CSV table of C-alpha atoms and ligand atoms in Angstrom, one decimal:
chain,number,residue,atom,x,y,z
S,1,UNK,CA,0.0,0.0,0.0
S,2,UNK,CA,1.6,3.4,-1.0
S,3,UNK,CA,0.6,6.6,0.6
S,4,UNK,CA,-1.7,7.5,-2.3
S,5,UNK,CA,-3.7,4.2,-1.9
S,6,UNK,CA,-7.1,4.5,-0.3
S,7,UNK,CA,-9.8,2.3,1.0
S,8,UNK,CA,-13.5,2.0,0.4
S,9,UNK,CA,-16.0,-0.8,1.1
S,10,UNK,CA,-17.9,-3.3,-0.9
S,11,UNK,CA,-20.8,-5.1,0.8
S,12,UNK,CA,-19.1,-4.0,4.0
S,13,UNK,CA,-15.7,-5.5,3.3
S,14,UNK,CA,-12.8,-3.0,3.2
S,15,UNK,CA,-11.0,-2.9,-0.3
S,16,UNK,CA,-7.7,-1.0,-1.0
S,17,UNK,CA,-7.6,0.9,-4.3
S,18,UNK,CA,-4.9,2.8,-6.2
S,19,UNK,CA,-5.9,6.2,-7.6
S,20,UNK,CA,-7.4,5.7,-11.2
S,21,UNK,CA,-8.6,2.2,-10.4
S,22,UNK,CA,-12.2,1.4,-11.2
S,23,UNK,CA,-14.3,-0.2,-8.6
S,24,UNK,CA,-14.1,-3.6,-10.6
S,25,UNK,CA,-10.3,-3.4,-10.8
S,26,UNK,CA,-9.9,-2.9,-7.1
S,27,UNK,CA,-12.6,-5.5,-6.3
S,28,UNK,CA,-10.7,-8.0,-8.6
S,29,UNK,CA,-7.4,-7.4,-6.8
S,30,UNK,CA,-9.3,-8.0,-3.4
S,31,UNK,CA,-10.8,-11.2,-4.6
S,32,UNK,CA,-14.4,-9.8,-4.8
S,33,UNK,CA,-16.0,-10.8,-8.1
S,34,UNK,CA,-18.4,-8.5,-9.7
S,35,UNK,CA,-20.3,-10.1,-12.7
S,36,UNK,CA,-19.4,-8.7,-16.1
S,37,UNK,CA,-19.9,-9.5,-19.8
S,38,UNK,CA,-18.6,-6.5,-21.9
S,39,UNK,CA,-15.5,-6.0,-19.9
S,40,UNK,CA,-12.4,-8.2,-20.7
S,41,UNK,CA,-9.0,-8.1,-19.2
S,42,UNK,CA,-6.5,-6.1,-21.4
S,43,UNK,CA,-9.2,-4.2,-23.4
S,44,UNK,CA,-10.5,-0.7,-22.7
S,45,UNK,CA,-13.6,-0.4,-20.7
S,46,UNK,CA,-16.8,0.0,-22.5
S,47,UNK,CA,-19.6,0.1,-19.9
S,48,UNK,CA,-22.4,-1.1,-22.1
S,49,UNK,CA,-23.9,-4.4,-20.8
S,50,UNK,CA,-24.5,-3.2,-17.2
S,51,UNK,CA,-24.2,-6.7,-15.7
S,52,UNK,CA,-21.6,-5.1,-13.5
S,53,UNK,CA,-24.0,-2.6,-12.0
S,54,UNK,CA,-23.4,-1.8,-8.4
S,55,UNK,CA,-24.9,0.9,-6.1
S,56,UNK,CA,-22.0,3.3,-5.2
S,57,UNK,CA,-23.2,6.0,-2.6
S,58,UNK,CA,-26.7,4.8,-3.4
S,59,UNK,CA,-26.5,5.4,-7.1
S,60,UNK,CA,-26.5,2.8,-9.8
S,61,UNK,CA,-23.2,2.7,-11.7
S,62,UNK,CA,-21.2,0.4,-13.8
S,63,UNK,CA,-18.3,-1.0,-11.7
S,64,UNK,CA,-16.2,-1.5,-14.8
S,65,UNK,CA,-16.0,2.2,-15.5
S,66,UNK,CA,-16.8,3.9,-12.3
S,67,UNK,CA,-13.5,5.0,-10.5
S,68,UNK,CA,-13.2,3.9,-7.0
S,69,UNK,CA,-13.1,6.8,-4.4
S,70,UNK,CA,-11.9,7.0,-0.8
S,71,UNK,CA,-14.6,6.0,1.6
S,72,UNK,CA,-17.1,5.0,-1.1
S,73,UNK,CA,-19.8,2.7,0.0
S,74,UNK,CA,-20.5,0.1,-2.7
S,75,UNK,CA,-23.3,-2.4,-2.7
S,76,UNK,CA,-23.0,-5.4,-5.0
S,77,UNK,CA,-24.5,-8.7,-3.9
S,78,UNK,CA,-27.9,-7.4,-2.6
S,79,UNK,CA,-31.0,-9.3,-3.7
S,80,UNK,CA,-32.2,-6.2,-5.8
S,81,UNK,CA,-28.9,-6.0,-7.8
S,82,UNK,CA,-28.7,-9.7,-8.2
S,83,UNK,CA,-32.3,-9.9,-9.6
S,84,UNK,CA,-31.5,-7.0,-12.0
S,85,UNK,CA,-28.3,-8.7,-13.2
S,86,UNK,CA,-30.2,-11.9,-13.7
S,87,UNK,CA,-32.9,-10.1,-15.8
S,88,UNK,CA,-30.2,-8.5,-17.9
S,89,UNK,CA,-28.6,-11.8,-18.7
S,90,UNK,CA,-32.1,-13.4,-19.3
S,91,UNK,CA,-32.9,-10.7,-21.8
S,92,UNK,CA,-29.7,-11.3,-23.7
S,93,UNK,CA,-30.9,-15.0,-24.0
S,94,UNK,CA,-34.2,-13.9,-25.3
S,95,UNK,CA,-32.9,-11.3,-27.7
S,96,UNK,CA,-30.7,-13.6,-29.7
S,97,UNK,CA,-31.0,-17.3,-30.6
S,98,UNK,CA,-29.2,-19.3,-27.9
S,99,UNK,CA,-29.6,-23.1,-28.4
S,100,UNK,CA,-26.8,-24.1,-25.9
S,101,UNK,CA,-27.0,-27.8,-26.7
S,102,UNK,CA,-25.8,-27.2,-30.3
S,103,UNK,CA,-23.4,-24.4,-29.6
S,104,UNK,CA,-19.7,-24.9,-29.8
S,105,UNK,CA,-19.1,-22.4,-27.0
S,106,UNK,CA,-21.3,-24.3,-24.5
S,107,UNK,CA,-19.3,-24.7,-21.3
S,108,UNK,CA,-16.8,-22.0,-22.3
S,109,UNK,CA,-19.5,-19.3,-22.7
S,110,UNK,CA,-19.5,-16.4,-20.3
S,111,UNK,CA,-23.2,-15.6,-21.0
S,112,UNK,CA,-24.2,-19.1,-20.2
S,113,UNK,CA,-21.8,-19.3,-17.2
S,114,UNK,CA,-23.4,-16.1,-15.9
S,115,UNK,CA,-26.9,-17.6,-16.2
S,116,UNK,CA,-25.5,-20.6,-14.0
S,117,UNK,CA,-23.9,-18.2,-11.5
S,118,UNK,CA,-27.0,-16.0,-11.2
S,119,UNK,CA,-29.4,-19.0,-11.2
S,120,UNK,CA,-31.4,-18.3,-14.3
S,121,UNK,CA,-33.4,-21.5,-13.8
S,122,UNK,CA,-36.9,-20.4,-13.3
S,123,UNK,CA,-39.7,-20.4,-15.9
S,124,UNK,CA,-39.4,-17.3,-18.0
S,125,UNK,CA,-42.1,-14.7,-18.4
S,126,UNK,CA,-40.5,-13.2,-21.4
S,127,UNK,CA,-41.1,-14.1,-25.1
S,128,UNK,CA,-38.2,-15.3,-27.2
S,129,UNK,CA,-37.7,-12.7,-29.9
S,130,UNK,CA,-36.1,-15.3,-32.3
S,131,UNK,CA,-34.6,-12.8,-34.7
S,132,UNK,CA,-33.5,-13.9,-38.2
S,133,UNK,CA,-29.8,-13.2,-38.1
S,134,UNK,CA,-27.0,-14.1,-40.5
S,135,UNK,CA,-24.2,-16.7,-40.3
S,136,UNK,CA,-21.0,-15.5,-42.1
S,137,UNK,CA,-18.9,-18.6,-42.9
S,138,UNK,CA,-17.0,-16.9,-45.9
S,139,UNK,CA,-13.7,-16.7,-44.3
S,140,UNK,CA,-11.5,-19.9,-44.6
S,141,UNK,CA,-10.5,-19.9,-40.9
S,142,UNK,CA,-13.3,-18.2,-39.1
S,143,UNK,CA,-17.1,-18.3,-38.9
S,144,UNK,CA,-19.3,-15.7,-37.4
S,145,UNK,CA,-22.8,-16.9,-36.0
S,146,UNK,CA,-24.4,-13.6,-35.1
S,147,UNK,CA,-27.4,-15.5,-33.7
S,148,UNK,CA,-25.4,-15.7,-30.5
S,149,UNK,CA,-23.7,-12.2,-30.5
S,150,UNK,CA,-24.6,-10.1,-27.4
S,151,UNK,CA,-23.0,-6.8,-29.0
S,152,UNK,CA,-20.5,-6.5,-26.2
S,153,UNK,CA,-18.1,-4.9,-28.5
S,154,UNK,CA,-15.1,-6.9,-27.1
S,155,UNK,CA,-14.0,-7.9,-30.7
S,156,UNK,CA,-14.3,-4.3,-31.9
S,157,UNK,CA,-11.9,-3.0,-29.2
S,158,UNK,CA,-9.5,-6.1,-29.6
S,159,UNK,CA,-9.4,-5.6,-33.3
S,160,UNK,CA,-8.8,-1.8,-33.1
S,161,UNK,CA,-6.7,-1.4,-30.1
S,162,UNK,CA,-4.6,-4.7,-30.1
S,163,UNK,CA,-4.5,-5.8,-33.7
S,164,UNK,CA,-4.7,-2.2,-35.1
S,165,UNK,CA,-7.1,-3.5,-37.8
S,166,UNK,CA,-10.7,-2.5,-37.3
S,167,UNK,CA,-12.3,-5.6,-38.7
S,168,UNK,CA,-15.5,-5.4,-36.5
S,169,UNK,CA,-17.8,-2.4,-35.8
S,170,UNK,CA,-21.4,-1.6,-34.8
S,171,UNK,CA,-24.3,-0.7,-37.0
S,172,UNK,CA,-27.9,0.3,-36.0
S,173,UNK,CA,-29.0,1.7,-32.8
S,174,UNK,CA,-30.8,0.6,-29.7
S,175,UNK,CA,-32.1,-2.9,-29.7
S,176,UNK,CA,-31.2,-3.1,-33.4
S,177,UNK,CA,-27.5,-2.3,-32.7
S,178,UNK,CA,-25.6,-5.3,-34.3
S,179,UNK,CA,-22.1,-6.3,-34.8
S,180,UNK,CA,-20.8,-6.0,-38.5
S,181,UNK,CA,-17.6,-6.4,-40.3
S,182,UNK,CA,-15.6,-3.8,-42.3
S,183,UNK,CA,-16.2,-5.4,-45.6
S,184,UNK,CA,-18.8,-7.3,-47.7
S,185,UNK,CA,-18.2,-10.3,-45.5
S,186,UNK,CA,-15.5,-11.6,-43.2
S,187,UNK,CA,-13.5,-13.1,-46.2
S,188,UNK,CA,-13.3,-9.5,-47.5
S,189,UNK,CA,-11.7,-8.1,-44.4
S,190,UNK,CA,-8.1,-8.5,-43.2
S,191,UNK,CA,-9.2,-10.7,-40.3
S,192,UNK,CA,-6.8,-13.5,-39.5
S,193,UNK,CA,-7.0,-16.6,-37.3
S,194,UNK,CA,-4.0,-15.2,-35.5
S,195,UNK,CA,-5.7,-12.0,-34.6
S,196,UNK,CA,-6.3,-11.2,-30.9
S,197,UNK,CA,-9.9,-10.4,-31.6
S,198,UNK,CA,-10.3,-13.9,-32.9
S,199,UNK,CA,-8.5,-15.6,-30.1
S,200,UNK,CA,-10.3,-17.6,-27.4
S,201,UNK,CA,-11.8,-15.6,-24.7
S,202,UNK,CA,-12.3,-12.4,-26.5
S,203,UNK,CA,-15.8,-13.2,-27.8
S,204,UNK,CA,-17.6,-14.2,-24.6
S,205,UNK,CA,-20.1,-16.3,-26.4
S,206,UNK,CA,-20.2,-18.6,-29.5
S,207,UNK,CA,-20.4,-16.0,-32.2
S,208,UNK,CA,-16.8,-15.9,-33.3
S,209,UNK,CA,-15.9,-19.4,-34.1
S,210,UNK,CA,-12.4,-20.7,-35.4
S,211,UNK,CA,-13.0,-23.4,-37.8
S,212,UNK,CA,-11.6,-26.9,-37.5
S,213,UNK,CA,-11.0,-26.8,-33.8
S,214,UNK,CA,-14.5,-27.1,-32.6
S,215,UNK,CA,-15.3,-29.7,-29.9
S,216,UNK,CA,-11.7,-30.5,-29.3
S,217,UNK,CA,-12.4,-30.2,-25.7
S,218,UNK,CA,-15.5,-32.2,-25.0
S,219,UNK,CA,-18.6,-30.8,-23.4
S,220,UNK,CA,-18.3,-31.5,-19.7
S,221,UNK,CA,-14.6,-30.8,-19.5
S,222,UNK,CA,-14.7,-27.1,-20.3
S,223,UNK,CA,-13.9,-24.0,-18.3
S,224,UNK,CA,-17.2,-23.5,-16.7
S,225,UNK,CA,-18.1,-27.1,-16.3
S,226,UNK,CA,-15.3,-27.3,-13.8
S,227,UNK,CA,-15.7,-23.9,-12.1
S,228,UNK,CA,-18.4,-21.3,-11.6
S,229,UNK,CA,-17.6,-18.1,-13.5
S,230,UNK,CA,-15.9,-15.7,-11.0
S,231,UNK,CA,-14.6,-18.3,-8.7
S,232,UNK,CA,-11.0,-17.9,-9.9
S,233,UNK,CA,-11.1,-14.2,-8.6
S,234,UNK,CA,-12.9,-15.2,-5.4
S,235,UNK,CA,-10.2,-17.8,-4.7
S,236,UNK,CA,-7.8,-14.9,-4.1
S,237,UNK,CA,-9.8,-13.9,-1.1
S,238,UNK,CA,-9.5,-17.2,0.7
I,1,UNK,CA,-50.1,-48.0,10.9
I,2,UNK,CA,-50.4,-47.6,7.0
I,3,UNK,CA,-47.4,-46.7,5.0
I,4,UNK,CA,-47.4,-43.1,3.8
I,5,UNK,CA,-49.1,-42.6,0.4
I,6,UNK,CA,-46.8,-42.7,-2.6
I,7,UNK,CA,-46.4,-39.6,-4.7
I,8,UNK,CA,-48.1,-40.2,-8.0
I,9,UNK,CA,-45.9,-39.1,-11.1
I,10,UNK,CA,-46.8,-38.8,-14.7
I,11,UNK,CA,-44.4,-38.2,-17.6
I,12,UNK,CA,-44.7,-37.5,-21.2
I,13,UNK,CA,-42.3,-36.8,-24.2
I,14,UNK,CA,-43.5,-34.0,-26.5
I,15,UNK,CA,-41.2,-32.4,-29.1
I,16,UNK,CA,-38.3,-34.1,-27.6
I,17,UNK,CA,-35.8,-36.8,-28.5
I,18,UNK,CA,-36.5,-39.2,-25.6
I,19,UNK,CA,-33.1,-38.3,-24.2
I,20,UNK,CA,-34.5,-36.7,-21.1
I,21,UNK,CA,-36.5,-39.9,-20.3
I,22,UNK,CA,-33.2,-41.9,-20.8
I,23,UNK,CA,-31.7,-39.4,-18.4
I,24,UNK,CA,-34.1,-40.5,-15.6
I,25,UNK,CA,-32.2,-43.8,-15.7
I,26,UNK,CA,-29.0,-41.9,-14.9
I,27,UNK,CA,-30.4,-41.6,-11.4
I,28,UNK,CA,-28.9,-45.2,-11.2
I,29,UNK,CA,-29.0,-47.0,-8.0
I,30,UNK,CA,-30.8,-44.2,-6.2
I,31,UNK,CA,-33.9,-45.1,-8.3
I,32,UNK,CA,-34.4,-48.1,-6.1
I,33,UNK,CA,-34.9,-45.9,-3.0
I,34,UNK,CA,-36.8,-43.3,-5.0
I,35,UNK,CA,-39.4,-45.8,-6.3
I,36,UNK,CA,-40.2,-46.6,-2.7
I,37,UNK,CA,-41.8,-43.1,-2.6
I,38,UNK,CA,-43.1,-42.8,-6.1
I,39,UNK,CA,-45.7,-44.6,-8.3
I,40,UNK,CA,-46.3,-43.9,-11.9
I,41,UNK,CA,-49.5,-42.9,-13.6
I,42,UNK,CA,-49.5,-42.3,-17.4
I,43,UNK,CA,-46.0,-42.4,-18.8
I,44,UNK,CA,-44.1,-43.9,-21.8
I,45,UNK,CA,-42.4,-46.0,-19.1
I,46,UNK,CA,-45.5,-48.1,-18.4
I,47,UNK,CA,-47.2,-47.2,-21.7
I,48,UNK,CA,-50.3,-45.9,-20.1
I,49,UNK,CA,-51.8,-43.3,-22.5
I,50,UNK,CA,-54.3,-41.6,-20.2
I,51,UNK,CA,-54.4,-40.4,-16.6
I,52,UNK,CA,-56.0,-42.9,-14.3
I,53,UNK,CA,-56.3,-40.3,-11.3
I,54,UNK,CA,-55.0,-36.9,-10.2
I,55,UNK,CA,-51.1,-36.8,-10.0
I,56,UNK,CA,-48.8,-35.0,-7.7
I,57,UNK,CA,-46.0,-34.4,-10.2
I,58,UNK,CA,-46.1,-34.2,-14.0
I,59,UNK,CA,-42.7,-34.3,-15.8
I,60,UNK,CA,-42.6,-33.0,-19.4
I,61,UNK,CA,-39.9,-33.6,-21.9
I,62,UNK,CA,-39.9,-31.5,-25.0
I,63,UNK,CA,-41.7,-28.3,-26.0
I,64,UNK,CA,-44.7,-27.9,-28.3
I,65,UNK,CA,-44.2,-28.3,-32.1
I,66,UNK,CA,-47.8,-29.6,-33.0
I,67,UNK,CA,-51.3,-29.2,-31.8
I,68,UNK,CA,-51.3,-32.7,-30.1
I,69,UNK,CA,-48.4,-31.6,-27.9
I,70,UNK,CA,-50.4,-28.6,-26.8
I,71,UNK,CA,-53.5,-30.7,-25.9
I,72,UNK,CA,-51.3,-33.2,-24.0
I,73,UNK,CA,-49.6,-30.4,-22.2
I,74,UNK,CA,-52.8,-28.8,-21.2
I,75,UNK,CA,-54.1,-32.2,-20.0
I,76,UNK,CA,-51.0,-32.6,-17.8
I,77,UNK,CA,-51.6,-29.1,-16.3
I,78,UNK,CA,-55.3,-30.1,-15.5
I,79,UNK,CA,-54.2,-33.3,-13.9
I,80,UNK,CA,-51.0,-32.5,-12.0
I,81,UNK,CA,-50.4,-30.3,-8.9
I,82,UNK,CA,-46.8,-29.7,-9.8
I,83,UNK,CA,-45.6,-29.5,-13.4
I,84,UNK,CA,-41.9,-29.9,-14.2
I,85,UNK,CA,-40.3,-29.0,-17.5
I,86,UNK,CA,-37.4,-31.4,-17.9
I,87,UNK,CA,-34.5,-30.4,-20.2
I,88,UNK,CA,-33.8,-27.7,-22.7
I,89,UNK,CA,-36.4,-28.6,-25.2
I,90,UNK,CA,-39.2,-28.3,-22.6
I,91,UNK,CA,-37.7,-25.1,-21.2
I,92,UNK,CA,-36.7,-23.2,-24.3
I,93,UNK,CA,-37.9,-25.3,-27.3
I,94,UNK,CA,-34.4,-26.6,-27.6
I,95,UNK,CA,-33.1,-28.2,-30.7
I,96,UNK,CA,-36.5,-28.4,-32.5
I,97,UNK,CA,-36.7,-24.6,-32.1
I,98,UNK,CA,-33.9,-24.3,-34.5
I,99,UNK,CA,-36.6,-24.3,-37.2
I,100,UNK,CA,-38.0,-21.1,-35.7
I,101,UNK,CA,-35.5,-18.5,-36.7
I,102,UNK,CA,-32.1,-19.9,-37.8
I,103,UNK,CA,-33.2,-20.7,-41.4
I,104,UNK,CA,-32.6,-17.2,-43.0
I,105,UNK,CA,-36.0,-17.4,-44.3
I,106,UNK,CA,-39.4,-15.5,-44.0
I,107,UNK,CA,-41.1,-18.8,-44.1
I,108,UNK,CA,-39.0,-21.1,-41.9
I,109,UNK,CA,-41.5,-23.9,-41.5
I,110,UNK,CA,-42.0,-24.4,-45.1
I,111,UNK,CA,-38.3,-24.1,-45.8
I,112,UNK,CA,-37.7,-26.8,-43.1
I,113,UNK,CA,-40.2,-29.3,-44.6
I,114,UNK,CA,-39.0,-28.7,-48.1
I,115,UNK,CA,-35.5,-29.4,-47.1
I,116,UNK,CA,-36.6,-32.5,-45.1
I,117,UNK,CA,-39.0,-34.0,-47.6
I,118,UNK,CA,-38.2,-32.5,-51.1
I,119,UNK,CA,-35.1,-30.7,-51.7
I,120,UNK,CA,-32.3,-32.4,-49.8
I,121,UNK,CA,-30.1,-34.7,-51.9
I,122,UNK,CA,-30.5,-37.3,-49.3
I,123,UNK,CA,-34.3,-37.5,-49.5
I,124,UNK,CA,-35.9,-40.8,-50.6
I,125,UNK,CA,-39.4,-39.6,-51.2
I,126,UNK,CA,-40.7,-40.8,-54.6
I,127,UNK,CA,-43.8,-38.5,-54.4
I,128,UNK,CA,-41.9,-35.4,-53.6
I,129,UNK,CA,-44.9,-34.3,-51.4
I,130,UNK,CA,-44.6,-33.0,-47.9
I,131,UNK,CA,-46.5,-35.5,-45.7
I,132,UNK,CA,-50.1,-34.3,-45.3
I,133,UNK,CA,-52.1,-37.3,-44.0
I,134,UNK,CA,-55.0,-36.0,-42.0
I,135,UNK,CA,-53.9,-38.4,-39.1
I,136,UNK,CA,-50.7,-36.4,-38.7
I,137,UNK,CA,-51.0,-33.7,-35.9
I,138,UNK,CA,-51.0,-30.2,-37.4
I,139,UNK,CA,-47.6,-28.6,-36.9
I,140,UNK,CA,-47.5,-25.2,-35.2
I,141,UNK,CA,-46.0,-22.2,-36.8
I,142,UNK,CA,-43.2,-22.3,-34.3
I,143,UNK,CA,-41.8,-24.6,-31.6
I,144,UNK,CA,-42.9,-23.2,-28.3
I,145,UNK,CA,-41.5,-23.7,-24.8
I,146,UNK,CA,-43.9,-25.3,-22.3
I,147,UNK,CA,-44.0,-22.2,-20.3
I,148,UNK,CA,-45.5,-20.3,-23.3
I,149,UNK,CA,-48.6,-22.7,-23.3
I,150,UNK,CA,-49.2,-23.6,-19.5
I,151,UNK,CA,-47.9,-22.4,-16.2
I,152,UNK,CA,-44.7,-24.4,-15.4
I,153,UNK,CA,-43.8,-24.7,-11.7
I,154,UNK,CA,-40.2,-25.9,-11.9
I,155,UNK,CA,-37.7,-26.5,-14.6
I,156,UNK,CA,-34.7,-28.9,-14.7
I,157,UNK,CA,-32.1,-27.6,-17.0
I,158,UNK,CA,-29.7,-29.7,-19.2
I,159,UNK,CA,-29.7,-31.6,-22.5
I,160,UNK,CA,-30.1,-34.1,-21.3
I,161,UNK,CA,-30.3,-33.1,-17.5
I,162,UNK,CA,-27.8,-35.1,-15.3
I,163,UNK,CA,-29.1,-37.9,-13.1
I,164,UNK,CA,-27.9,-35.8,-10.2
I,165,UNK,CA,-29.9,-32.7,-10.8
I,166,UNK,CA,-33.0,-34.8,-11.6
I,167,UNK,CA,-32.5,-36.8,-8.5
I,168,UNK,CA,-31.9,-33.5,-6.3
I,169,UNK,CA,-35.1,-31.8,-7.7
I,170,UNK,CA,-37.3,-34.9,-7.1
I,171,UNK,CA,-36.0,-35.5,-3.6
I,172,UNK,CA,-36.6,-31.8,-2.7
I,173,UNK,CA,-40.1,-31.9,-4.2
I,174,UNK,CA,-41.0,-35.1,-2.4
I,175,UNK,CA,-39.9,-33.6,0.9
I,176,UNK,CA,-42.4,-30.8,0.2
I,177,UNK,CA,-40.1,-27.9,-0.5
I,178,UNK,CA,-37.9,-27.0,-3.4
I,179,UNK,CA,-35.0,-24.7,-2.4
I,180,UNK,CA,-33.3,-24.4,-5.7
I,181,UNK,CA,-30.1,-25.8,-7.4
I,182,UNK,CA,-26.4,-25.8,-6.4
I,183,UNK,CA,-25.1,-23.7,-9.3
I,184,UNK,CA,-22.3,-26.2,-9.8
I,185,UNK,CA,-24.8,-28.8,-11.1
I,186,UNK,CA,-26.7,-26.4,-13.5
I,187,UNK,CA,-25.9,-27.0,-17.1
I,188,UNK,CA,-27.7,-26.0,-20.3
I,189,UNK,CA,-26.0,-28.8,-22.4
M,301,SF4,S1,-23.4,-18.4,-27.0
M,301,SF4,FE1,-23.5,-19.2,-24.9
M,301,SF4,S2,-25.6,-18.8,-24.2
M,301,SF4,FE2,-25.5,-18.6,-26.5
M,301,SF4,S3,-26.1,-20.7,-27.2
M,301,SF4,FE3,-23.8,-20.6,-27.1
M,301,SF4,S4,-23.4,-21.4,-25.1
M,301,SF4,FE4,-25.5,-20.9,-25.0
M,302,SF4,S1,-19.0,-10.9,-31.9
M,302,SF4,FE1,-18.6,-11.7,-29.7
M,302,SF4,S2,-17.1,-10.2,-29.0
M,302,SF4,FE2,-18.0,-9.3,-30.8
M,302,SF4,S3,-19.8,-8.1,-30.1
M,302,SF4,FE3,-20.6,-10.1,-30.6
M,302,SF4,S4,-20.5,-11.2,-28.7
M,302,SF4,FE4,-19.1,-9.4,-28.4
M,303,SF4,S1,-33.4,-31.5,-23.9
M,303,SF4,FE1,-31.9,-32.7,-25.0
M,303,SF4,S2,-32.1,-34.8,-24.3
M,303,SF4,FE2,-33.9,-33.7,-23.7
M,303,SF4,S3,-35.4,-34.1,-25.3
M,303,SF4,FE3,-34.4,-32.2,-25.9
M,303,SF4,S4,-32.7,-32.8,-27.2
M,303,SF4,FE4,-33.4,-34.6,-26.1
M,304,FES,S1,-19.1,-5.2,-17.5
M,304,FES,FE1,-19.5,-3.2,-16.8
M,304,FES,S2,-21.0,-2.6,-18.2
M,304,FES,FE2,-20.4,-4.5,-19.0
């Protein structure tokens, strides 16, 4: 702890932060997991999915973008906030076409893992929107199944900031905002299998698929078959 | 003293692959203990086609893809105190629901049937006609999850659900209170 470091609390637990850290960064370092979908290690924060919402000094903020502040009182795992997070995740399932049993990402998917963690197991009251969305398999090494895209923008930031390419972008607004590629189709972009944007873990769901490696790790032996999402961070606390 | 009344359970497979019924057997040896507390009413396991009396628990595999599924599901709701949707097909529509949207088509049902019975190079259908025998139940426009048709009380996720999660749920329900799943055993695949 340096003399610039300060403390604040999350659900009553004291957390040390350095100036400039977000609530989530400080929480991660302290072994407190705050659910997230659009935020990804090594990428700039976007603050769009709102699954990381916490109450800071009584106001709802995104923990991935909100700076920590000395003495700040943060609530995270309250029944109200947990229910809201679960609703956000549930709506993402209903907004796209998520048929987990046939999805290559099943077991490695952060959306699905978040549903497990947040207990999305009750009968739904929401309709399935079942949009008609394209699959782009034009590229020799990569397929894009946008039925499963949650518009988190992680591929956009990875392609722009890490690969310096700009293969992906958004089009449309509001619920119609969709991911698109900078070209007629993926084959007409400079996307490469070696891009960071394409690498495992950047796309949280089963939208960006690398061809010819699918199901190499069988269902049942995958990341979130073995561990609940967030447990790796929480282990630091024990 | 008389033995406590056994819970009466009915099961059915609607638009499912029967995998969820097979998964019931994954309860393995614990089935022996479970069956001391349970007796079956209508079910494909005993081939009873109609309810013989009111049931405590109804277990539904599969969603609704045709009008017969809807009628059977409504019959289950009328005759069962607690209705369980077992597996992803019952919960979300599952694999059969792939025909709803992922066909790049404005008329996905027609495209699905044409692919299955007319256009696919693997079709052996001399008449090139989509089956239309009046005895066949009428297909619905889409495949619907059970909760879109009747009130569902509990759902057991998985495709197929593990023996463990089915067992845990039944034990909790037979004890009279369901307190939720351990997230470690929840899977959608
Ligand atoms: S992307 Fe995730 S939530 Fe969607 S179908 Fe695949 S595994 Fe399921
Ligand atoms: S393709 Fe994947 S990484 Fe890109 S916005 Fe969609 S879900 Fe996010
Ligand atoms: S959930 Fe899976 S195992 Fe069960 S009926 Fe559907 S496809 Fe078969
Ligand atoms: S993780 Fe913070 S808004 Fe998405």
